[in-house]
Amino acid sequence: LQHEPAGHLRLEIETQGATDFAQLPMDRLDMYIHASDAVASHLQELLHESLLGIVVHDAQDPTRVHGYLSAHALRAEGYEQSQSLLPYSHRAFQGHRLLHEYFAFPPRFRFFSIQGLASSLQMILGRRLAMTLLLRKAAPDLEPVVDRQNFLLHCTPAINLFERMADRIHVSAGVNEYHVVMERTRPRDFEVYNVLSVTGHQEGQVNDREFVPLYASVHGIRSDDQAYFAVRREPRLFSEHAVRFGPRTQYLGSEVFLSLVDQRAAPFSDDLKQLSVRTLCTNRDLPLLMPINQAGGDFITLDSAPIGAIRTVAGPSRPMGSVAENEITWRLISHLSLNYLAMTDLSEQEGAATLRELMNLYLALGNHVLTGQVAGLKEVSIQPITRRLAQHRQLIYGRGVGITLTVDESSFAGVSAWPLACVLERFFARHVGVNSFTELSLHSRQRGPLATWEARPGQRPNT
């Protein structure tokens, strides 16, 4: 070890039944940090920034060591595109997805994994596994509040978003816009997130008419034979019942309207009788009314599975409105061209102001709890750097972008700035071309340097 450990965290895990760890074909262990925002964020910072290594040893006799893992074995989870919850297009900028998910529900990024356990587990003859995480610094503030209840197994993030066919729409002459309703008997219980496909049905015709999104380019279809659909979203209005007795929650959501046009954007005049609309939708505000922490579990499975119960450990979060509503759209468009070159022309304070303006787009969607975190972003400095990079067992030197983010932790209400900075670290990397890299350093006005991430290759395709 390069440093003498000043603290440690010991985790013990026991298998169920008569199964020994040596029998498990397992190489990684995923965990979720279940705690208050303040405790969870500081625990994340401690584990990811102070970890020296992990010792896998016998639960009864710690001197019987089964293996040693480097600090790189512990990884933050939930940031990769394959682990996304929101369905962003491959053509969309993935950095905005990370910000969207963080501001919608920060606990979604409290997962971590310990990898490379396979060889150590083969040496454990029993049902108990012990791991001691060696830490570079002690955490006296966390010692009295952290226990076994803060580390959970078998957890996964879930999103209230699913495919569903809307009720059939009857096409009428002289009507140029149609309301997409998921279920007419329960219109308040569903909200359209996205329209996936539209199919037109003609009387007496076997072949259906497929509509594509307006401005889409579809190969194999003649330009004079293309049919398109356009979507318009508007805020949901109070129903008569809500006006008299009040809404069931503060979230009303939005409604989606569909129009059909031809290649000249004129109203589509084909002899259609009905429309089938396939959507991604949510249950609007129903999750807020869902009882949680029930004795038998909070959810049921559609298919049979060896599961005792499914319970909610965090959430549900408050629904967030569409980014396409109101004036947010125009503010969002102004950030489509944001890149590090634009921020290098600004002072440290101006760069932070630009970043805060972008963050405020997601605060405007409804999560005002994080307002203090955004206000705590005080300085952003950017400079070119050169680093030695290891690639294909060869040492090469590359030019990249060094970013220093300075925060005022008094605005974070006791929460560590590390989780937000971890999201921004991935966000910045997606603004830099594939032939470069970014390296983010996090500084606090109160505690000084907090973290420096390893150089991350740029993930923006070159054009």
Coordinates of N, CA and C in Angstrom, one line a residue, residues 38-268:
A38 N -27.4 13.0 3.3 CA -26.1 13.4 3.9 C -25.2 12.3 4.1
V39 N -25.7 11.2 4.8 CA -24.8 10.1 5.1 C -24.4 9.3 3.9
A40 N -25.4 9.1 3.0 CA -25.1 8.3 1.7 C -24.1 9.1 0.9
S41 N -24.2 10.4 0.7 CA -23.3 11.1 -0.2 C -21.9 11.1 0.4
H42 N -21.7 11.3 1.7 CA -20.4 11.3 2.3 C -19.8 9.9 2.4
L43 N -20.7 8.9 2.5 CA -20.2 7.5 2.4 C -19.7 7.2 1.0
Q44 N -20.4 7.7 0.0 CA -19.9 7.5 -1.4 C -18.6 8.1 -1.6
E45 N -18.4 9.4 -1.1 CA -17.1 10.1 -1.2 C -16.0 9.3 -0.5
L46 N -16.3 8.8 0.7 CA -15.3 8.1 1.4 C -14.8 6.8 0.7
L47 N -15.8 6.0 0.2 CA -15.4 4.8 -0.4 C -14.7 5.0 -1.7
H48 N -15.1 5.9 -2.5 CA -14.5 6.1 -3.9 C -13.2 6.9 -3.9
E49 N -13.0 7.8 -2.9 CA -11.9 8.6 -2.9 C -10.8 8.3 -1.8
S50 N -11.2 7.4 -0.8 CA -10.2 7.1 0.2 C -9.8 5.6 0.2
L51 N -10.4 4.8 -0.7 CA -10.2 3.4 -0.7 C -8.7 3.1 -1.1
L52 N -8.0 2.3 -0.3 CA -6.7 1.9 -0.7 C -6.7 0.5 -1.3
G53 N -7.6 -0.4 -0.8 CA -7.7 -1.7 -1.3 C -8.7 -2.5 -0.5
I54 N -9.0 -3.7 -1.0 CA -10.0 -4.6 -0.3 C -9.3 -5.9 0.0
V55 N -9.4 -6.3 1.3 CA -8.9 -7.6 1.7 C -10.1 -8.6 1.9
V56 N -10.0 -9.7 1.2 CA -11.0 -10.7 1.3 C -10.4 -11.8 2.3
H57 N -11.1 -12.0 3.4 CA -10.5 -12.9 4.4 C -11.6 -13.8 5.1
D58 N -11.1 -14.6 5.9 CA -12.0 -15.5 6.7 C -12.8 -14.7 7.7
A59 N -14.1 -15.0 7.8 CA -15.0 -14.2 8.7 C -14.6 -14.4 10.2
Q60 N -14.1 -15.6 10.5 CA -13.8 -15.9 11.9 C -12.4 -15.5 12.2
D61 N -11.5 -15.7 11.3 CA -10.0 -15.4 11.5 C -9.6 -14.4 10.4
P62 N -9.5 -13.1 10.7 CA -9.1 -12.1 9.7 C -7.7 -12.3 9.2
T63 N -6.8 -13.1 9.9 CA -5.5 -13.3 9.4 C -5.4 -14.3 8.3
R64 N -6.5 -15.1 8.1 CA -6.5 -16.0 6.9 C -7.1 -15.2 5.7
V65 N -6.2 -14.7 4.9 CA -6.5 -13.9 3.8 C -6.7 -14.7 2.6
H66 N -7.8 -14.5 1.9 CA -8.1 -15.3 0.7 C -7.8 -14.5 -0.6
G67 N -7.6 -13.2 -0.5 CA -7.3 -12.4 -1.7 C -7.3 -10.9 -1.4
Y68 N -6.6 -10.2 -2.3 CA -6.5 -8.8 -2.1 C -6.9 -8.1 -3.5
L69 N -7.8 -7.1 -3.4 CA -8.2 -6.4 -4.6 C -7.8 -4.9 -4.5
S70 N -7.4 -4.4 -5.6 CA -7.0 -3.0 -5.6 C -8.2 -2.1 -5.5
A71 N -7.9 -0.8 -5.3 CA -9.0 0.2 -5.2 C -9.9 0.2 -6.5
H72 N -9.3 -0.2 -7.6 CA -10.1 -0.1 -8.9 C -11.2 -1.2 -8.9
A73 N -11.1 -2.1 -8.0 CA -12.2 -3.2 -8.0 C -13.5 -2.6 -7.5
L74 N -13.5 -1.5 -6.8 CA -14.8 -0.8 -6.4 C -15.2 0.2 -7.5
R75 N -16.3 0.1 -8.1 CA -16.8 1.0 -9.1 C -18.2 1.5 -8.9
A76 N -18.3 2.8 -9.2 CA -19.6 3.4 -9.2 C -20.5 2.9 -10.3
E77 N -21.7 2.6 -10.1 CA -22.6 2.0 -11.1 C -23.8 3.0 -11.4
G78 N -24.3 2.8 -12.6 CA -25.5 3.5 -13.0 C -25.2 4.6 -14.0
Y79 N -23.9 4.8 -14.4 CA -23.6 6.0 -15.2 C -23.5 5.6 -16.7
E80 N -23.3 4.3 -17.0 CA -23.1 3.9 -18.4 C -24.4 3.9 -19.1
Q81 N -24.3 4.1 -20.5 CA -25.5 4.1 -21.3 C -26.3 2.8 -21.2
S82 N -25.6 1.7 -21.0 CA -26.3 0.4 -20.9 C -27.1 0.3 -19.6
Q83 N -26.8 1.2 -18.6 CA -27.5 1.2 -17.3 C -28.5 2.4 -17.2
S84 N -28.8 3.0 -18.3 CA -29.7 4.1 -18.3 C -31.1 3.7 -18.0
L85 N -31.9 4.6 -17.4 CA -33.3 4.4 -17.1 C -34.2 5.1 -18.2
L86 N -33.8 6.3 -18.5 CA -34.6 7.0 -19.5 C -34.2 6.6 -20.9
P87 N -35.2 6.4 -21.8 CA -34.9 5.9 -23.2 C -34.4 7.0 -24.1
Y88 N -33.2 7.3 -24.1 CA -32.6 8.3 -25.0 C -32.2 7.7 -26.3
S89 N -32.4 8.4 -27.4 CA -32.0 7.9 -28.7 C -30.5 7.9 -28.8
H90 N -29.9 7.1 -29.6 CA -28.5 7.0 -29.8 C -28.0 8.3 -30.5
R91 N -28.9 9.0 -31.1 CA -28.5 10.3 -31.7 C -28.5 11.4 -30.7
A92 N -29.1 11.2 -29.5 CA -29.2 12.3 -28.5 C -27.9 12.3 -27.7
F93 N -27.7 13.5 -27.1 CA -26.5 13.7 -26.3 C -26.7 13.0 -24.9
Q94 N -25.9 12.0 -24.6 CA -26.1 11.2 -23.4 C -25.8 12.0 -22.1
G95 N -25.1 13.1 -22.2 CA -24.8 13.9 -21.0 C -26.1 14.5 -20.4
H96 N -27.0 14.9 -21.3 CA -28.3 15.4 -20.7 C -29.1 14.3 -20.1
R97 N -29.0 13.1 -20.5 CA -29.7 12.0 -19.9 C -29.2 11.8 -18.4
L98 N -27.9 11.9 -18.2 CA -27.3 11.8 -16.9 C -27.9 12.9 -16.0
L99 N -27.9 14.1 -16.5 CA -28.4 15.2 -15.7 C -29.9 15.0 -15.4
H100 N -30.6 14.6 -16.4 CA -32.0 14.4 -16.2 C -32.3 13.4 -15.1
E101 N -31.6 12.2 -15.2 CA -31.8 11.2 -14.2 C -31.4 11.6 -12.8
Y102 N -30.3 12.4 -12.7 CA -29.8 12.8 -11.4 C -30.8 13.8 -10.7
F103 N -31.3 14.8 -11.5 CA -32.2 15.7 -10.9 C -33.6 15.2 -10.7
A104 N -33.9 14.1 -11.4 CA -35.2 13.4 -11.1 C -35.2 12.6 -9.9
F105 N -34.0 11.9 -9.6 CA -33.9 11.1 -8.4 C -32.5 10.8 -8.1
P106 N -31.8 11.6 -7.3 CA -30.4 11.4 -7.0 C -30.0 10.0 -6.4
P107 N -30.9 9.4 -5.5 CA -30.5 8.1 -5.0 C -30.3 7.0 -6.0
R108 N -30.8 7.3 -7.3 CA -30.6 6.3 -8.3 C -29.1 6.0 -8.6
F109 N -28.2 6.9 -8.2 CA -26.8 6.8 -8.4 C -26.0 6.3 -7.2
R110 N -26.7 5.7 -6.2 CA -26.0 5.2 -5.0 C -25.5 3.7 -5.1
F111 N -25.5 3.2 -6.3 CA -25.1 1.8 -6.4 C -23.5 1.8 -6.6
F112 N -22.9 0.7 -6.1 CA -21.5 0.4 -6.4 C -21.3 -1.1 -6.5
S113 N -20.3 -1.5 -7.1 CA -19.9 -2.9 -7.3 C -18.5 -3.2 -6.9
I114 N -18.3 -4.4 -6.4 CA -16.9 -4.9 -6.1 C -16.7 -6.0 -7.1
Q115 N -15.7 -5.8 -7.9 CA -15.4 -6.8 -9.0 C -14.1 -7.5 -8.8
G116 N -14.0 -8.7 -9.5 CA -12.8 -9.5 -9.4 C -12.8 -10.4 -8.2
L117 N -13.9 -10.9 -7.8 CA -14.0 -11.7 -6.6 C -13.9 -13.2 -6.8
A118 N -13.9 -13.6 -8.1 CA -14.1 -15.0 -8.4 C -13.0 -15.9 -7.8
S119 N -11.7 -15.5 -7.9 CA -10.6 -16.3 -7.4 C -10.6 -16.4 -5.9
S120 N -11.0 -15.3 -5.2 CA -11.0 -15.2 -3.8 C -12.2 -16.1 -3.2
L121 N -13.3 -16.1 -3.9 CA -14.5 -16.9 -3.4 C -14.2 -18.4 -3.5
Q122 N -13.4 -18.8 -4.5 CA -13.1 -20.2 -4.6 C -12.3 -20.8 -3.4
M123 N -11.7 -19.9 -2.6 CA -10.9 -20.3 -1.5 C -11.7 -20.3 -0.2
I124 N -13.0 -19.8 -0.2 CA -13.8 -19.7 1.0 C -14.6 -21.0 1.1
L125 N -14.3 -21.8 2.1 CA -15.0 -23.0 2.4 C -16.0 -22.8 3.5
G126 N -17.1 -22.2 3.1 CA -18.2 -21.9 4.0 C -19.2 -20.9 3.4
R127 N -20.1 -20.5 4.3 CA -21.2 -19.7 3.8 C -21.0 -18.2 4.2
R128 N -19.9 -17.8 4.8 CA -19.7 -16.5 5.2 C -18.5 -15.9 4.5
L129 N -18.7 -14.6 4.0 CA -17.7 -13.9 3.3 C -17.4 -12.6 4.0
A130 N -16.1 -12.3 4.2 CA -15.7 -11.1 4.9 C -14.8 -10.3 4.0
M131 N -15.1 -9.0 3.9 CA -14.2 -8.1 3.2 C -14.0 -6.9 4.0
T132 N -12.7 -6.5 4.1 CA -12.3 -5.3 4.8 C -11.8 -4.2 3.8
L133 N -12.5 -3.1 3.7 CA -12.1 -2.0 2.8 C -11.2 -1.1 3.6
L134 N -9.9 -1.0 3.1 CA -8.9 -0.2 3.8 C -9.1 1.2 3.3
L135 N -9.1 2.2 4.2 CA -9.4 3.6 3.9 C -8.2 4.4 4.2
R136 N -7.9 5.4 3.4 CA -6.8 6.3 3.6 C -7.0 7.3 4.8
K137 N -8.3 7.6 5.0 CA -8.6 8.5 6.1 C -9.7 7.9 6.9
A138 N -9.8 8.3 8.2 CA -10.9 7.9 9.0 C -12.1 8.8 8.8
A139 N -13.3 8.4 9.3 CA -14.5 9.1 9.2 C -15.2 9.1 10.5
P140 N -14.8 9.9 11.5 CA -15.4 9.8 12.8 C -16.9 10.2 12.8
D141 N -17.3 11.1 11.8 CA -18.7 11.5 11.8 C -19.6 10.4 11.3
L142 N -19.0 9.5 10.5 CA -19.8 8.4 9.9 C -19.9 7.2 10.8
E143 N -18.9 7.0 11.7 CA -18.8 5.8 12.5 C -20.0 5.5 13.3
P144 N -20.6 6.4 14.0 CA -21.8 6.1 14.8 C -23.1 5.9 14.1
V145 N -23.1 6.3 12.8 CA -24.4 6.3 12.1 C -24.4 5.2 11.0
V146 N -23.3 4.6 10.7 CA -23.2 3.6 9.6 C -23.3 2.2 10.2
D147 N -24.2 1.3 9.7 CA -24.3 0.0 10.1 C -24.7 -0.9 9.0
R148 N -25.1 -2.1 9.2 CA -25.4 -3.1 8.2 C -26.6 -2.7 7.4
Q149 N -27.5 -1.9 8.0 CA -28.7 -1.5 7.3 C -28.4 -0.5 6.1
N150 N -27.2 0.0 6.1 CA -26.9 1.0 5.0 C -26.3 0.3 3.8
F151 N -26.1 -1.0 3.8 CA -25.6 -1.7 2.6 C -26.6 -2.8 2.2
L152 N -27.3 -2.6 1.1 CA -28.3 -3.6 0.7 C -27.9 -4.3 -0.5
L153 N -28.2 -5.6 -0.5 CA -28.0 -6.5 -1.7 C -29.4 -6.6 -2.4
H154 N -29.3 -7.1 -3.6 CA -30.5 -7.4 -4.4 C -31.4 -6.2 -4.7
C155 N -30.8 -5.1 -4.9 CA -31.5 -3.8 -5.3 C -31.3 -3.5 -6.7
T156 N -32.3 -2.8 -7.3 CA -32.2 -2.4 -8.7 C -33.0 -1.1 -8.8
P157 N -32.6 -0.2 -9.7 CA -33.5 1.0 -9.9 C -34.6 0.6 -10.8
A158 N -35.7 1.2 -10.6 CA -36.9 1.0 -11.5 C -37.6 2.3 -11.9
I159 N -38.1 2.3 -13.0 CA -38.8 3.5 -13.6 C -40.2 3.2 -14.0
N160 N -41.1 4.1 -13.7 CA -42.5 3.9 -14.1 C -42.7 4.3 -15.5
L161 N -42.3 3.5 -16.4 CA -42.3 3.7 -17.9 C -42.5 2.4 -18.6
F162 N -43.5 2.3 -19.4 CA -43.8 1.0 -20.1 C -44.5 1.3 -21.4
E163 N -44.4 0.3 -22.3 CA -45.1 0.3 -23.6 C -46.6 0.0 -23.4
R164 N -47.4 0.7 -24.1 CA -48.9 0.4 -24.0 C -49.5 1.0 -25.3
M165 N -50.5 0.2 -25.8 CA -51.3 0.7 -26.9 C -52.4 1.6 -26.4
A166 N -52.5 2.8 -27.0 CA -53.6 3.7 -26.7 C -54.9 3.2 -27.2
D167 N -56.0 3.7 -26.7 CA -57.3 3.4 -27.2 C -57.3 3.8 -28.7
R168 N -58.0 3.0 -29.5 CA -58.2 3.2 -30.9 C -58.8 4.6 -31.1
I169 N -58.2 5.3 -32.1 CA -58.7 6.7 -32.4 C -59.5 6.6 -33.7
H170 N -60.7 7.1 -33.7 CA -61.6 7.1 -34.8 C -61.4 8.4 -35.6
V171 N -61.0 8.2 -36.9 CA -60.7 9.3 -37.8 C -62.0 9.9 -38.4
S172 N -62.1 11.2 -38.3 CA -63.3 11.9 -38.8 C -62.9 13.0 -39.8
A173 N -63.7 13.2 -40.8 CA -63.5 14.2 -41.8 C -63.5 15.6 -41.1
G174 N -62.6 16.4 -41.5 CA -62.5 17.8 -41.0 C -61.8 17.9 -39.7
V175 N -61.3 16.8 -39.1 CA -60.6 16.9 -37.8 C -59.1 16.7 -38.2
N176 N -58.3 17.7 -37.7 CA -56.9 17.6 -38.1 C -56.0 17.3 -36.9
E177 N -56.6 17.1 -35.7 CA -55.8 16.8 -34.6 C -56.6 15.8 -33.6
Y178 N -55.9 14.8 -33.1 CA -56.6 13.8 -32.3 C -55.9 13.7 -30.9
H179 N -56.7 13.5 -29.9 CA -56.2 13.4 -28.6 C -55.8 11.9 -28.3
V180 N -54.6 11.7 -27.9 CA -54.1 10.3 -27.6 C -54.5 10.0 -26.2
V181 N -55.4 9.1 -26.0 CA -55.9 8.7 -24.6 C -55.6 7.2 -24.4
M182 N -54.9 6.9 -23.3 CA -54.5 5.6 -23.1 C -55.7 4.7 -22.7
E183 N -56.5 5.2 -21.8 CA -57.7 4.4 -21.4 C -58.8 5.4 -21.0
R184 N -59.9 5.4 -21.8 CA -60.9 6.4 -21.6 C -61.6 6.3 -20.3
T185 N -61.6 5.1 -19.7 CA -62.3 5.0 -18.4 C -61.4 5.5 -17.2
R186 N -60.1 5.7 -17.5 CA -59.1 6.1 -16.5 C -58.1 7.1 -17.1
P187 N -58.5 8.2 -17.6 CA -57.6 9.1 -18.4 C -56.6 9.7 -17.5
R188 N -56.9 9.9 -16.2 CA -55.9 10.5 -15.3 C -54.8 9.6 -14.8
D189 N -55.0 8.3 -15.1 CA -54.0 7.3 -14.6 C -52.8 7.1 -15.5
F190 N -52.9 7.7 -16.7 CA -51.8 7.4 -17.7 C -51.4 8.8 -18.3
E191 N -50.1 8.9 -18.6 CA -49.6 10.0 -19.3 C -48.6 9.6 -20.4
V192 N -48.8 10.1 -21.6 CA -47.9 9.7 -22.7 C -46.6 10.3 -22.6
Y193 N -45.5 9.4 -22.5 CA -44.2 9.9 -22.5 C -43.6 10.1 -23.9
N194 N -43.9 9.2 -24.8 CA -43.4 9.3 -26.2 C -44.3 8.4 -27.1
V195 N -44.5 8.9 -28.3 CA -45.3 8.1 -29.3 C -44.3 7.3 -30.1
L196 N -44.4 6.0 -30.1 CA -43.4 5.2 -30.8 C -43.8 4.9 -32.2
S197 N -45.1 4.7 -32.4 CA -45.5 4.4 -33.8 C -47.0 4.7 -34.0
V198 N -47.4 5.0 -35.2 CA -48.8 5.2 -35.5 C -49.1 4.4 -36.8
T199 N -50.2 3.7 -36.7 CA -50.7 2.8 -37.8 C -52.1 3.2 -38.2
G200 N -52.4 3.5 -39.5 CA -53.7 3.8 -39.9 C -54.4 2.6 -40.5
H201 N -55.7 2.4 -40.2 CA -56.4 1.3 -40.7 C -57.5 1.8 -41.7
Q202 N -57.6 1.2 -42.8 CA -58.6 1.6 -43.9 C -59.7 0.5 -44.0
E203 N -60.8 0.9 -44.2 CA -62.0 0.0 -44.4 C -61.8 -0.8 -45.6
G204 N -61.9 -2.2 -45.5 CA -61.8 -3.0 -46.7 C -60.4 -3.2 -47.2
Q205 N -59.4 -2.7 -46.5 CA -58.0 -2.9 -46.9 C -57.3 -3.8 -46.0
V206 N -56.5 -4.7 -46.6 CA -55.7 -5.7 -45.8 C -54.4 -5.0 -45.2
N207 N -53.8 -4.2 -46.1 CA -52.5 -3.6 -45.7 C -52.8 -2.3 -44.9
D208 N -52.1 -2.1 -43.8 CA -52.3 -0.9 -43.0 C -51.3 0.2 -43.5
R209 N -51.6 1.4 -43.1 CA -50.7 2.5 -43.5 C -49.9 2.9 -42.2
E210 N -48.5 2.8 -42.4 CA -47.6 3.2 -41.3 C -47.2 4.6 -41.5
F211 N -47.4 5.4 -40.4 CA -46.9 6.7 -40.3 C -45.6 6.8 -39.6
V212 N -44.7 7.7 -40.1 CA -43.4 7.9 -39.5 C -43.4 9.4 -38.9
P213 N -42.5 9.6 -38.0 CA -42.4 11.0 -37.4 C -42.1 12.0 -38.5
L214 N -42.7 13.2 -38.3 CA -42.5 14.3 -39.2 C -41.0 14.6 -39.3
Y215 N -40.5 14.8 -40.5 CA -39.1 15.1 -40.8 C -38.2 13.9 -40.8
A216 N -38.8 12.7 -40.5 CA -38.0 11.5 -40.5 C -37.6 11.1 -42.0
S217 N -36.5 10.5 -42.1 CA -36.1 10.0 -43.5 C -36.1 8.5 -43.4
V218 N -37.0 7.9 -44.2 CA -37.1 6.5 -44.2 C -36.7 5.9 -45.5
H219 N -35.8 5.1 -45.6 CA -35.3 4.5 -46.8 C -36.3 3.5 -47.3
G220 N -36.4 3.4 -48.6 CA -37.3 2.3 -49.2 C -38.7 2.8 -49.4
I221 N -39.0 4.0 -49.1 CA -40.4 4.5 -49.3 C -40.3 5.7 -50.2
R222 N -41.1 5.7 -51.3 CA -41.1 6.8 -52.2 C -41.6 8.1 -51.5
S223 N -40.9 9.2 -51.9 CA -41.2 10.5 -51.2 C -42.7 10.9 -51.4
D224 N -43.3 10.5 -52.5 CA -44.7 10.9 -52.7 C -45.7 9.9 -52.1
D225 N -45.1 8.9 -51.4 CA -46.0 7.9 -50.7 C -45.8 7.9 -49.2
Q226 N -45.0 8.9 -48.7 CA -44.8 8.9 -47.3 C -45.9 9.6 -46.5
A227 N -46.2 9.1 -45.3 CA -47.2 9.6 -44.5 C -46.5 9.9 -43.1
Y228 N -46.8 11.0 -42.5 CA -46.1 11.4 -41.3 C -47.2 11.7 -40.2
F229 N -46.6 11.7 -39.0 CA -47.4 12.2 -37.8 C -46.6 13.2 -37.0
A230 N -47.3 14.2 -36.5 CA -46.7 15.2 -35.6 C -47.4 15.2 -34.3
V231 N -46.6 15.4 -33.2 CA -47.1 15.4 -31.9 C -47.0 16.8 -31.2
R232 N -48.1 17.1 -30.6 CA -48.1 18.4 -29.8 C -48.5 18.0 -28.4
R233 N -47.8 18.6 -27.4 CA -48.0 18.4 -26.0 C -48.4 19.7 -25.3
E234 N -49.4 19.6 -24.5 CA -49.9 20.8 -23.7 C -50.2 20.4 -22.3
P235 N -50.1 21.3 -21.3 CA -50.4 20.9 -19.9 C -51.9 20.5 -19.8
R236 N -52.0 19.5 -18.9 CA -53.4 19.0 -18.6 C -54.1 20.1 -17.8
L237 N -55.4 20.3 -18.1 CA -56.3 21.2 -17.4 C -57.0 20.5 -16.3
F238 N -57.5 21.3 -15.3 CA -58.2 20.8 -14.2 C -59.6 20.2 -14.8
S239 N -59.9 19.0 -14.3 CA -61.2 18.5 -14.7 C -62.3 19.2 -13.8
E240 N -63.6 18.9 -14.2 CA -64.6 19.5 -13.4 C -64.6 19.0 -11.9
H241 N -64.3 17.7 -11.8 CA -64.2 17.1 -10.5 C -63.0 17.8 -9.7
A242 N -61.9 18.0 -10.3 CA -60.7 18.6 -9.6 C -61.0 20.1 -9.3
V243 N -61.8 20.8 -10.1 CA -62.2 22.2 -9.8 C -63.0 22.2 -8.5
R244 N -63.9 21.2 -8.4 CA -64.9 21.3 -7.3 C -64.2 20.7 -6.0
F245 N -63.5 19.6 -6.1 CA -63.0 19.0 -4.9 C -61.4 19.1 -4.8
G246 N -60.8 19.6 -5.8 CA -59.3 19.7 -5.7 C -58.6 18.5 -6.4
P247 N -57.4 18.7 -6.9 CA -56.7 17.5 -7.6 C -56.3 16.5 -6.5
R248 N -56.0 15.3 -6.9 CA -55.6 14.3 -6.0 C -54.1 14.5 -5.6
T249 N -53.3 15.1 -6.4 CA -51.9 15.5 -6.1 C -51.7 16.8 -6.8
Q250 N -50.5 17.4 -6.5 CA -50.1 18.6 -7.1 C -49.6 18.5 -8.6
Y251 N -49.4 17.3 -9.0 CA -48.9 17.0 -10.4 C -50.1 16.7 -11.3
L252 N -50.3 17.6 -12.3 CA -51.3 17.3 -13.3 C -50.8 16.6 -14.6
G253 N -49.6 16.9 -15.0 CA -49.0 16.3 -16.1 C -49.4 17.0 -17.4
S254 N -49.4 16.3 -18.5 CA -49.7 16.8 -19.8 C -50.5 15.9 -20.6
E255 N -51.0 16.4 -21.8 CA -51.8 15.6 -22.7 C -51.1 15.7 -24.1
V256 N -51.3 14.7 -24.9 CA -50.6 14.6 -26.2 C -51.7 14.6 -27.3
F257 N -51.4 15.4 -28.3 CA -52.3 15.4 -29.5 C -51.5 15.1 -30.8
L258 N -52.2 14.3 -31.6 CA -51.6 13.8 -32.8 C -52.2 14.4 -34.1
S259 N -51.4 14.7 -35.0 CA -51.9 15.2 -36.3 C -51.2 14.4 -37.4
L260 N -51.9 14.2 -38.5 CA -51.4 13.5 -39.7 C -51.2 14.4 -40.9
V261 N -50.0 14.3 -41.5 CA -49.7 15.1 -42.6 C -49.0 14.3 -43.7
D262 N -49.0 14.8 -44.9 CA -48.3 14.2 -46.0 C -46.9 14.8 -46.2
Q263 N -46.2 14.5 -47.3 CA -44.9 15.0 -47.5 C -44.8 16.5 -47.7
R264 N -45.9 17.1 -47.9 CA -45.9 18.6 -48.0 C -46.4 19.3 -46.7
A265 N -46.5 18.5 -45.7 CA -47.0 19.0 -44.4 C -48.4 19.4 -44.4
A266 N -49.1 19.0 -45.4 CA -50.6 19.3 -45.5 C -51.3 18.2 -44.8
P267 N -52.6 18.5 -44.4 CA -53.4 17.4 -43.7 C -53.5 16.2 -44.6
F268 N -53.3 15.0 -44.0 CA -53.3 13.8 -44.7 C -54.8 13.4 -45.1

